[in-house]
Tab-separated table of C-alpha atoms in Angstrom:
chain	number	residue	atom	x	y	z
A	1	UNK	CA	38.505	-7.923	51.981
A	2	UNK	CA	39.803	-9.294	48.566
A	3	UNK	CA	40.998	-7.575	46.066
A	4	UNK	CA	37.645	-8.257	43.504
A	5	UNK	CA	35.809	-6.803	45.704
A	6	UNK	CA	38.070	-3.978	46.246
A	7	UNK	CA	38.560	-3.185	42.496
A	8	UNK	CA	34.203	-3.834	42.393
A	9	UNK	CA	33.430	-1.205	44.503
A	10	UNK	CA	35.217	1.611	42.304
A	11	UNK	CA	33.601	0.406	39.569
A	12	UNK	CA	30.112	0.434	40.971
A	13	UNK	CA	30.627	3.795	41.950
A	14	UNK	CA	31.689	5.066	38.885
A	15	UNK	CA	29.061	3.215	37.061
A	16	UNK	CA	26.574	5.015	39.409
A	17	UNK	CA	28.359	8.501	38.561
A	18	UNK	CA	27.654	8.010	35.061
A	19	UNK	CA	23.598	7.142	35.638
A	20	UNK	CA	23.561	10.184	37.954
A	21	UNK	CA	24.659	11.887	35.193
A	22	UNK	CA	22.365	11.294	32.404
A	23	UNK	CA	19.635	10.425	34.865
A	24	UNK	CA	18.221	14.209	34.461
A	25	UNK	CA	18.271	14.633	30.463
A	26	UNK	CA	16.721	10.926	30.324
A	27	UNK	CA	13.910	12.141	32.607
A	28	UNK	CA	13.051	14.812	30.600
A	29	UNK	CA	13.088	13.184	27.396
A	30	UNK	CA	10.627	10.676	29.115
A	31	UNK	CA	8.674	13.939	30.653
A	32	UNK	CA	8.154	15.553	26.669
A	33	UNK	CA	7.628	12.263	24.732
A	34	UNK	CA	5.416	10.223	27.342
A	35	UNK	CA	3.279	13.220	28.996
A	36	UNK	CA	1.914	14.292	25.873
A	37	UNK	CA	1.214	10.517	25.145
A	38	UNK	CA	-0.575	9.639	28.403
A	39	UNK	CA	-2.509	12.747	28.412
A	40	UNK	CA	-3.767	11.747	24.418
A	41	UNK	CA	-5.066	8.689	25.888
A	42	UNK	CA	-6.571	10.448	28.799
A	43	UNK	CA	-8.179	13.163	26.008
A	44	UNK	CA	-9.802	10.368	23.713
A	45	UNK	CA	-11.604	8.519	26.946
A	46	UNK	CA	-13.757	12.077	27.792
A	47	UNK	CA	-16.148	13.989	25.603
A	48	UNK	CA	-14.846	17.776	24.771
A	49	UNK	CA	-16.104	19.439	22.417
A	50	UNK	CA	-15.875	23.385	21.277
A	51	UNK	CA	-19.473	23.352	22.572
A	52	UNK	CA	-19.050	20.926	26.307
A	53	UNK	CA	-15.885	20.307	28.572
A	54	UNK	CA	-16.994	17.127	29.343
A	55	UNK	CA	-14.421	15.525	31.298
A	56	UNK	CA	-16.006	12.360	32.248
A	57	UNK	CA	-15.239	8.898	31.854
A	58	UNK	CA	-17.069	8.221	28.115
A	59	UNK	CA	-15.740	4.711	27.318
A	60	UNK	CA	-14.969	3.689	23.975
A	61	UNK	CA	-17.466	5.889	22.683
A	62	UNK	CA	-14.942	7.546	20.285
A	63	UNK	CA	-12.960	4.811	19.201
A	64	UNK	CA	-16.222	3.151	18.226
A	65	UNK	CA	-17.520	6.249	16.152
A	66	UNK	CA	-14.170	5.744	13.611
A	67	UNK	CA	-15.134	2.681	11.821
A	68	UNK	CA	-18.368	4.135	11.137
A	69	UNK	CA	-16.703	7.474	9.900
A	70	UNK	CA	-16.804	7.440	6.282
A	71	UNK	CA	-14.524	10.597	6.134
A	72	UNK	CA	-11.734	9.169	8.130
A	73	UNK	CA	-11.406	6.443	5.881
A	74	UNK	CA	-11.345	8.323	2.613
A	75	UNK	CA	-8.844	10.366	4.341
A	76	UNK	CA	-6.863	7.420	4.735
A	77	UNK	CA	-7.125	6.189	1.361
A	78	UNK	CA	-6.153	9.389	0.097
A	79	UNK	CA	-3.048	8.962	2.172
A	80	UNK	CA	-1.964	5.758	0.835
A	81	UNK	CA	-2.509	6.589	-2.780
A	82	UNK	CA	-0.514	9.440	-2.010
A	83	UNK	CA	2.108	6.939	-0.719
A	84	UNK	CA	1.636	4.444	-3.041
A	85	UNK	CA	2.186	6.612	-6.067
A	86	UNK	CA	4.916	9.082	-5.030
A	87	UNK	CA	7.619	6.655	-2.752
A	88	UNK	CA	8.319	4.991	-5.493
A	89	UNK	CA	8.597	7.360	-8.554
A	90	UNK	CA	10.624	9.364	-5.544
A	91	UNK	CA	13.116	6.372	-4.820
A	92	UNK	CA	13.908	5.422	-8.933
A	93	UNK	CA	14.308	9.469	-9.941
A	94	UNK	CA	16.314	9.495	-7.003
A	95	UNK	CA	18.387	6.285	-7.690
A	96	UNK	CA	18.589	7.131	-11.867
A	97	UNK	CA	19.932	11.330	-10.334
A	98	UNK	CA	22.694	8.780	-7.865
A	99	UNK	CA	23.773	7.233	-10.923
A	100	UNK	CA	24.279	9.830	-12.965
A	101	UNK	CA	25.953	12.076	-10.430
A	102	UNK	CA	28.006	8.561	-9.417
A	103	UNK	CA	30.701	9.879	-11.886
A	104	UNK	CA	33.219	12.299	-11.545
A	105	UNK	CA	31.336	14.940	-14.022
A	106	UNK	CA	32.414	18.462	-14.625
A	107	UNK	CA	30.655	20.952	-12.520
A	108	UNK	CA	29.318	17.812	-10.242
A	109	UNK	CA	29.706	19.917	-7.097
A	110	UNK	CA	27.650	22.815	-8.702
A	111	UNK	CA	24.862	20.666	-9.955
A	112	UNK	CA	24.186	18.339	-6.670
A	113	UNK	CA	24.035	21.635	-4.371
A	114	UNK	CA	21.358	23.069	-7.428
A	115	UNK	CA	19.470	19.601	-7.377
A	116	UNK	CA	19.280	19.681	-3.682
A	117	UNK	CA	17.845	23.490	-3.003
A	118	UNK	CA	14.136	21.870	-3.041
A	119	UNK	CA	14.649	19.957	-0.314
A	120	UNK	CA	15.756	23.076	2.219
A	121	UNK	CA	12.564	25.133	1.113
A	122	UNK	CA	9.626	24.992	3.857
A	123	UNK	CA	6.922	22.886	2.591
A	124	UNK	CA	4.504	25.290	3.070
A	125	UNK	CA	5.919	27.771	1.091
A	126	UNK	CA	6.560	24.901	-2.268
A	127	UNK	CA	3.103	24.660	-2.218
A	128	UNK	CA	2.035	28.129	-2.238
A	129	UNK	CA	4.847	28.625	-4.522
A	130	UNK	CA	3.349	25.784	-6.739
A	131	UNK	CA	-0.237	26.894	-6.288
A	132	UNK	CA	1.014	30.224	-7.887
A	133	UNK	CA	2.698	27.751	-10.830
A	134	UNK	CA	-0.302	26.243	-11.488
A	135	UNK	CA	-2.851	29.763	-11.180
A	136	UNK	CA	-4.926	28.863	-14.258
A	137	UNK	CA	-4.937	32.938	-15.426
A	138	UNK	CA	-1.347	33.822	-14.285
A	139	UNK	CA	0.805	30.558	-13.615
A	140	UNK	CA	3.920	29.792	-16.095
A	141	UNK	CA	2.525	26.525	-16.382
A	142	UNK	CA	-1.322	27.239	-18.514
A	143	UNK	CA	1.054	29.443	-20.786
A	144	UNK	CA	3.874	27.207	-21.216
A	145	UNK	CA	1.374	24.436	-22.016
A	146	UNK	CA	-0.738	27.662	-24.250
A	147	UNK	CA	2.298	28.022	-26.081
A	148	UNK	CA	2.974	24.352	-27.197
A	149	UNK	CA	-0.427	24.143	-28.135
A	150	UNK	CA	-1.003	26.724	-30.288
A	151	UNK	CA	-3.998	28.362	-28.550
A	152	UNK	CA	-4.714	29.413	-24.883
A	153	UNK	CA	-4.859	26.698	-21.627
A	154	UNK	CA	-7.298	27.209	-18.811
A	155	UNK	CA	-6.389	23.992	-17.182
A	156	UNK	CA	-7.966	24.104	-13.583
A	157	UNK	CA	-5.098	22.216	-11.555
A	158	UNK	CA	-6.205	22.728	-8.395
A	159	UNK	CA	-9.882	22.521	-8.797
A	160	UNK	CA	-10.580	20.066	-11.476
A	161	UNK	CA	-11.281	15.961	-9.940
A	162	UNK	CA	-9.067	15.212	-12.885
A	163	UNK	CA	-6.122	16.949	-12.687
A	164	UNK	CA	-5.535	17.959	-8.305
A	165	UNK	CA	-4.249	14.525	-7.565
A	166	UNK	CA	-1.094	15.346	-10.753
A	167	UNK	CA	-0.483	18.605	-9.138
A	168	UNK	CA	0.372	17.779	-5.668
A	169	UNK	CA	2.307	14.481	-7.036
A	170	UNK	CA	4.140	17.342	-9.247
A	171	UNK	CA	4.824	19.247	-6.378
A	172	UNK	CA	5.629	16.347	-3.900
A	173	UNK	CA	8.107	14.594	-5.978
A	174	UNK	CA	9.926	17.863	-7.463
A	175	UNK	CA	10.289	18.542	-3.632
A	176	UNK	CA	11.199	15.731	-2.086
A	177	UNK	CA	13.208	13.440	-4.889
A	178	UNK	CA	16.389	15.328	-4.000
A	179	UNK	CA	16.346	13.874	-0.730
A	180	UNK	CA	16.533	10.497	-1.831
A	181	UNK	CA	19.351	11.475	-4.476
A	182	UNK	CA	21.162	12.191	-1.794
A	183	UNK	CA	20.976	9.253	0.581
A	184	UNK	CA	21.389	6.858	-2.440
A	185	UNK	CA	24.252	9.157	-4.018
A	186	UNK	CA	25.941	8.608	-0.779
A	187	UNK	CA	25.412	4.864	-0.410
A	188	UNK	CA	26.799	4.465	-4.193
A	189	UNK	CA	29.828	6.081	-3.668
A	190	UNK	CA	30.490	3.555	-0.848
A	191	UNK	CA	29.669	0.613	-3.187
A	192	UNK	CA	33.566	-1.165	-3.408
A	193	UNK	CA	35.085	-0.722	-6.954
A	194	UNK	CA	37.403	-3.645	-7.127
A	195	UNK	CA	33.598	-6.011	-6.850
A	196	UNK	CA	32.483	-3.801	-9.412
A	197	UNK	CA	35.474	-4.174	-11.809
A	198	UNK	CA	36.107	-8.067	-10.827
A	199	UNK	CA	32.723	-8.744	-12.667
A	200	UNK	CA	32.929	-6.553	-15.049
A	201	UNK	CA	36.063	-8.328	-16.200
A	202	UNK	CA	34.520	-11.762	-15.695
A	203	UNK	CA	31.856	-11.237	-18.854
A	204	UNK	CA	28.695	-9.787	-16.166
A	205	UNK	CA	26.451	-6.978	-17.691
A	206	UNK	CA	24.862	-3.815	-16.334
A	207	UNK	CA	21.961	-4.759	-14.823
A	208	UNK	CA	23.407	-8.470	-13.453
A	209	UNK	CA	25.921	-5.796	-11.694
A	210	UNK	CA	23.358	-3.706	-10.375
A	211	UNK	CA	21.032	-6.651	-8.709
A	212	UNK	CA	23.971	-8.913	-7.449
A	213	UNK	CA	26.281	-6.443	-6.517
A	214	UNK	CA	25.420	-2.636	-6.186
A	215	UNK	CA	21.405	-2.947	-4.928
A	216	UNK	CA	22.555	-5.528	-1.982
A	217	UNK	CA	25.345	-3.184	-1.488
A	218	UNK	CA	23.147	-0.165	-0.942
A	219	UNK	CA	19.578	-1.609	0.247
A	220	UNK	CA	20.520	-0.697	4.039
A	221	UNK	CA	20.458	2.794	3.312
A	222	UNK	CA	17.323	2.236	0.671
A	223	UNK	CA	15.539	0.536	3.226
A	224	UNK	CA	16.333	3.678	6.066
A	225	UNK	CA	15.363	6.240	2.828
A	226	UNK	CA	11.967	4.295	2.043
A	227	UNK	CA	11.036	3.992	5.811
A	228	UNK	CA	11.311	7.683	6.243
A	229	UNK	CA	9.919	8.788	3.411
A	230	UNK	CA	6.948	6.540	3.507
A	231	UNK	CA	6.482	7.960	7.118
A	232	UNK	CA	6.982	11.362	5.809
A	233	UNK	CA	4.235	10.878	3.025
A	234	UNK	CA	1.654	9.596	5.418
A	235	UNK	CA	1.457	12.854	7.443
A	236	UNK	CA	1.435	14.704	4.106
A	237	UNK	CA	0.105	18.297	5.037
A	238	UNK	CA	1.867	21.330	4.100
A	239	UNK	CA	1.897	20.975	-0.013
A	240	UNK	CA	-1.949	19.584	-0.061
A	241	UNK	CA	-3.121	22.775	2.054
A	242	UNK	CA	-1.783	24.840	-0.015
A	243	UNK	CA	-2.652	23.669	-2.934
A	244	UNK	CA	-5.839	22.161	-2.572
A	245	UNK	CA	-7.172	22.703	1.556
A	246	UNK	CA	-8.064	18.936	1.111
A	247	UNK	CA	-10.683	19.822	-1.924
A	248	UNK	CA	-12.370	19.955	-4.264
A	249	UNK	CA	-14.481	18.814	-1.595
A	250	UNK	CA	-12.876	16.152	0.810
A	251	UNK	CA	-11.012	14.375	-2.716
A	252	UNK	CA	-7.709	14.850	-1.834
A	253	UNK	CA	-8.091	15.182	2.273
A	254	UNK	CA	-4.910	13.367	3.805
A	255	UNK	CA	-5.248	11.959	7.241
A	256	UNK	CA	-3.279	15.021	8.773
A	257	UNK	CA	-5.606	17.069	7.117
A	258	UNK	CA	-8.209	15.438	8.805
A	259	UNK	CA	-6.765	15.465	11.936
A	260	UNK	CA	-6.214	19.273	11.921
A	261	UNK	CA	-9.850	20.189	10.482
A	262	UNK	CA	-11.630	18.206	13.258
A	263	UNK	CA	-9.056	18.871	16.116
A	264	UNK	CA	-8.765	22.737	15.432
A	265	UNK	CA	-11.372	24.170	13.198
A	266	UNK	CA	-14.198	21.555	14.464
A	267	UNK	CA	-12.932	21.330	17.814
A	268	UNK	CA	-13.378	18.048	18.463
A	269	UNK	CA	-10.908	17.949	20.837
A	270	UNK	CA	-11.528	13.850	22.171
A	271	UNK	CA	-12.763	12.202	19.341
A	272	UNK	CA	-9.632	13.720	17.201
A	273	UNK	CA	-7.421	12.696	20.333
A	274	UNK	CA	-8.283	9.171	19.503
A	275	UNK	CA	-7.548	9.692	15.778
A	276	UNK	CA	-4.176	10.404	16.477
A	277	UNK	CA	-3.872	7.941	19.267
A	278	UNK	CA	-4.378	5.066	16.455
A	279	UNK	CA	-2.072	6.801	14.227
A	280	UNK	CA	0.216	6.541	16.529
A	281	UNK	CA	-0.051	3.150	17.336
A	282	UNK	CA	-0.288	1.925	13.863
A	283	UNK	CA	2.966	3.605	13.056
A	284	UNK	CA	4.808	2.640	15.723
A	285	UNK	CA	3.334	-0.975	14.386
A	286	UNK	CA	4.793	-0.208	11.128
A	287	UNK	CA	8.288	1.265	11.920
A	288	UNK	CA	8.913	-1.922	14.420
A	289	UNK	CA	8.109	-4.004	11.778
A	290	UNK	CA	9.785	-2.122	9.280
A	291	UNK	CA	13.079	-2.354	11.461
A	292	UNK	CA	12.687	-5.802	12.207
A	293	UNK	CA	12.435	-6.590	8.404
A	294	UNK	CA	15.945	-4.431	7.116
A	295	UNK	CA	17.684	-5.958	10.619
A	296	UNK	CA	18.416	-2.733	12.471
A	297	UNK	CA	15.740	-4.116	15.189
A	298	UNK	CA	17.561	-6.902	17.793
């Protein structure tokens, strides 16, 4: 025998060892993220209902009854204006917050951990705490708004068509802004000072600074801090129940919203199943794409 195939067969083993190893935690992250997956598909093929347990072979019958679901598509639009309106305002508070904090200020320490307390409170309890904000007899807000005025406010934030969609923005953005401070605060302060100082001295201004040298500097972690907020916004939930349980009406129903009122207070257990089945697959769409796009996809 030579000595390869000597010093091969040691290696095999061990390489084996190490599969052996990790071979039982790999099964049963396949076993929680793949059963409930296959069994979603399975779901959305059959017919149950609150009302039948129909377990038979249906077709496409569901998957054909969303395009002609008006709801589900309102839902969705809801969902991307939510997007549309809130990732951004979210990413330039957060990146104006980065810049200020960029510098060594007094009491910076103090002030980040303060700016940052939003973002470790349970969503569900900002929104109830904002619903009580906003309570048209009783909320700070009506009087604060009373007192600048000159004479009383019964602003209905929650009800009113004119005035829900600015509340749960409010609430969204006062929540959630802190998170991007962070992730941008901590991409600045890896942004290298001697590039920074180099064209200073060479005659470049502010902003010809920020687009040559600091945004290309920090738009990997941008890109990773839009990607998960985006996918955070589009299964908005906790603040709009609170606030608004989708209303007035179906106006501000997101598509998780959706998803929960027809999967568990409808029970439409199969056609809701292949809701969340396209969700799913339009996400994944998004996120591979996404990744692909910022280059953290081979």
């Amino acid at each position: 025998m030579s000595a390869a195939g000597t010093i091969k067969k040691p290696q095999l083993a061990e390489q084996g060892f190490k599969y052996q190893l990790i071979a039982p935690s790999i099964f049963v992250l396949l076993l929680i993220g793949i059963f409930p997956l296959v069994y979603l598909l399975i779901v959305s093929f059959q017919g149950i209902t609150m009302m039948d347990n129909d377990t038979s072979f249906h077709g496409l019958r569901n998957y054909a009854a969303l395009f002609g679901d008006t709801r589900l598509w309102e839902a969705l639009l809801h969902t991307l204006l939510f997007t549309a309106i809130a990732l951004p305002l979210e990413l330039i508070l957060g990146l104006l917050m980065a810049q200020l904090f960029i510098d060594h200020l007094p009491g910076r320490q103090v002030f980040v951990a303060l700016l940052v307390l939003p973002v470790v409170i349970a969503p569900i309890v900002s929104g109830a705490t904002w619903s009580l904000m906003f309570d048209n007899r009783f909320g700070p807000i009506n009087q604060i708004i009373g007192w600048l005025t000159g004479e009383e406010a019964t602003l209905l934030w929650t009800i009113s068509p004119d005035l829900v969609y600015p509340a749960i923005l409010v609430a969204e953005i006062w929540q959630w802004t802190p998170f991007m401070f962070l992730l941008l605060l901590a991409a600045l302060s890896g942004v290298d000072k001697s590039q920074l100082e180099a064209a200073s001295i060479d005659g470049a201004g502010y902003w010809r600074i920020f687009f040559r040298i600091v945004l290309p500097a920090i738009w990997p972690v941008m890109a990773v801090a839009i990607l998960i907020r985006g996918l955070d916004l589009f299964r908005l939930f906790d603040i709009v129940w609170a606030l608004t349980r989708g209303g007035p009406g179906t106006m501000t129903e997101t598509i998780s919203i959706f998803t929960y009122v027809k999967g568990f207070q409808q029970f439409e257990t199969s056609y809701t199943a292949a809701v969340a089945l396209i969700i799913i697959i339009l996400l994944s769409l998004v996120v591979f794409l996404a990744l692909r796009r910022v280059g953290l996809s081979r």
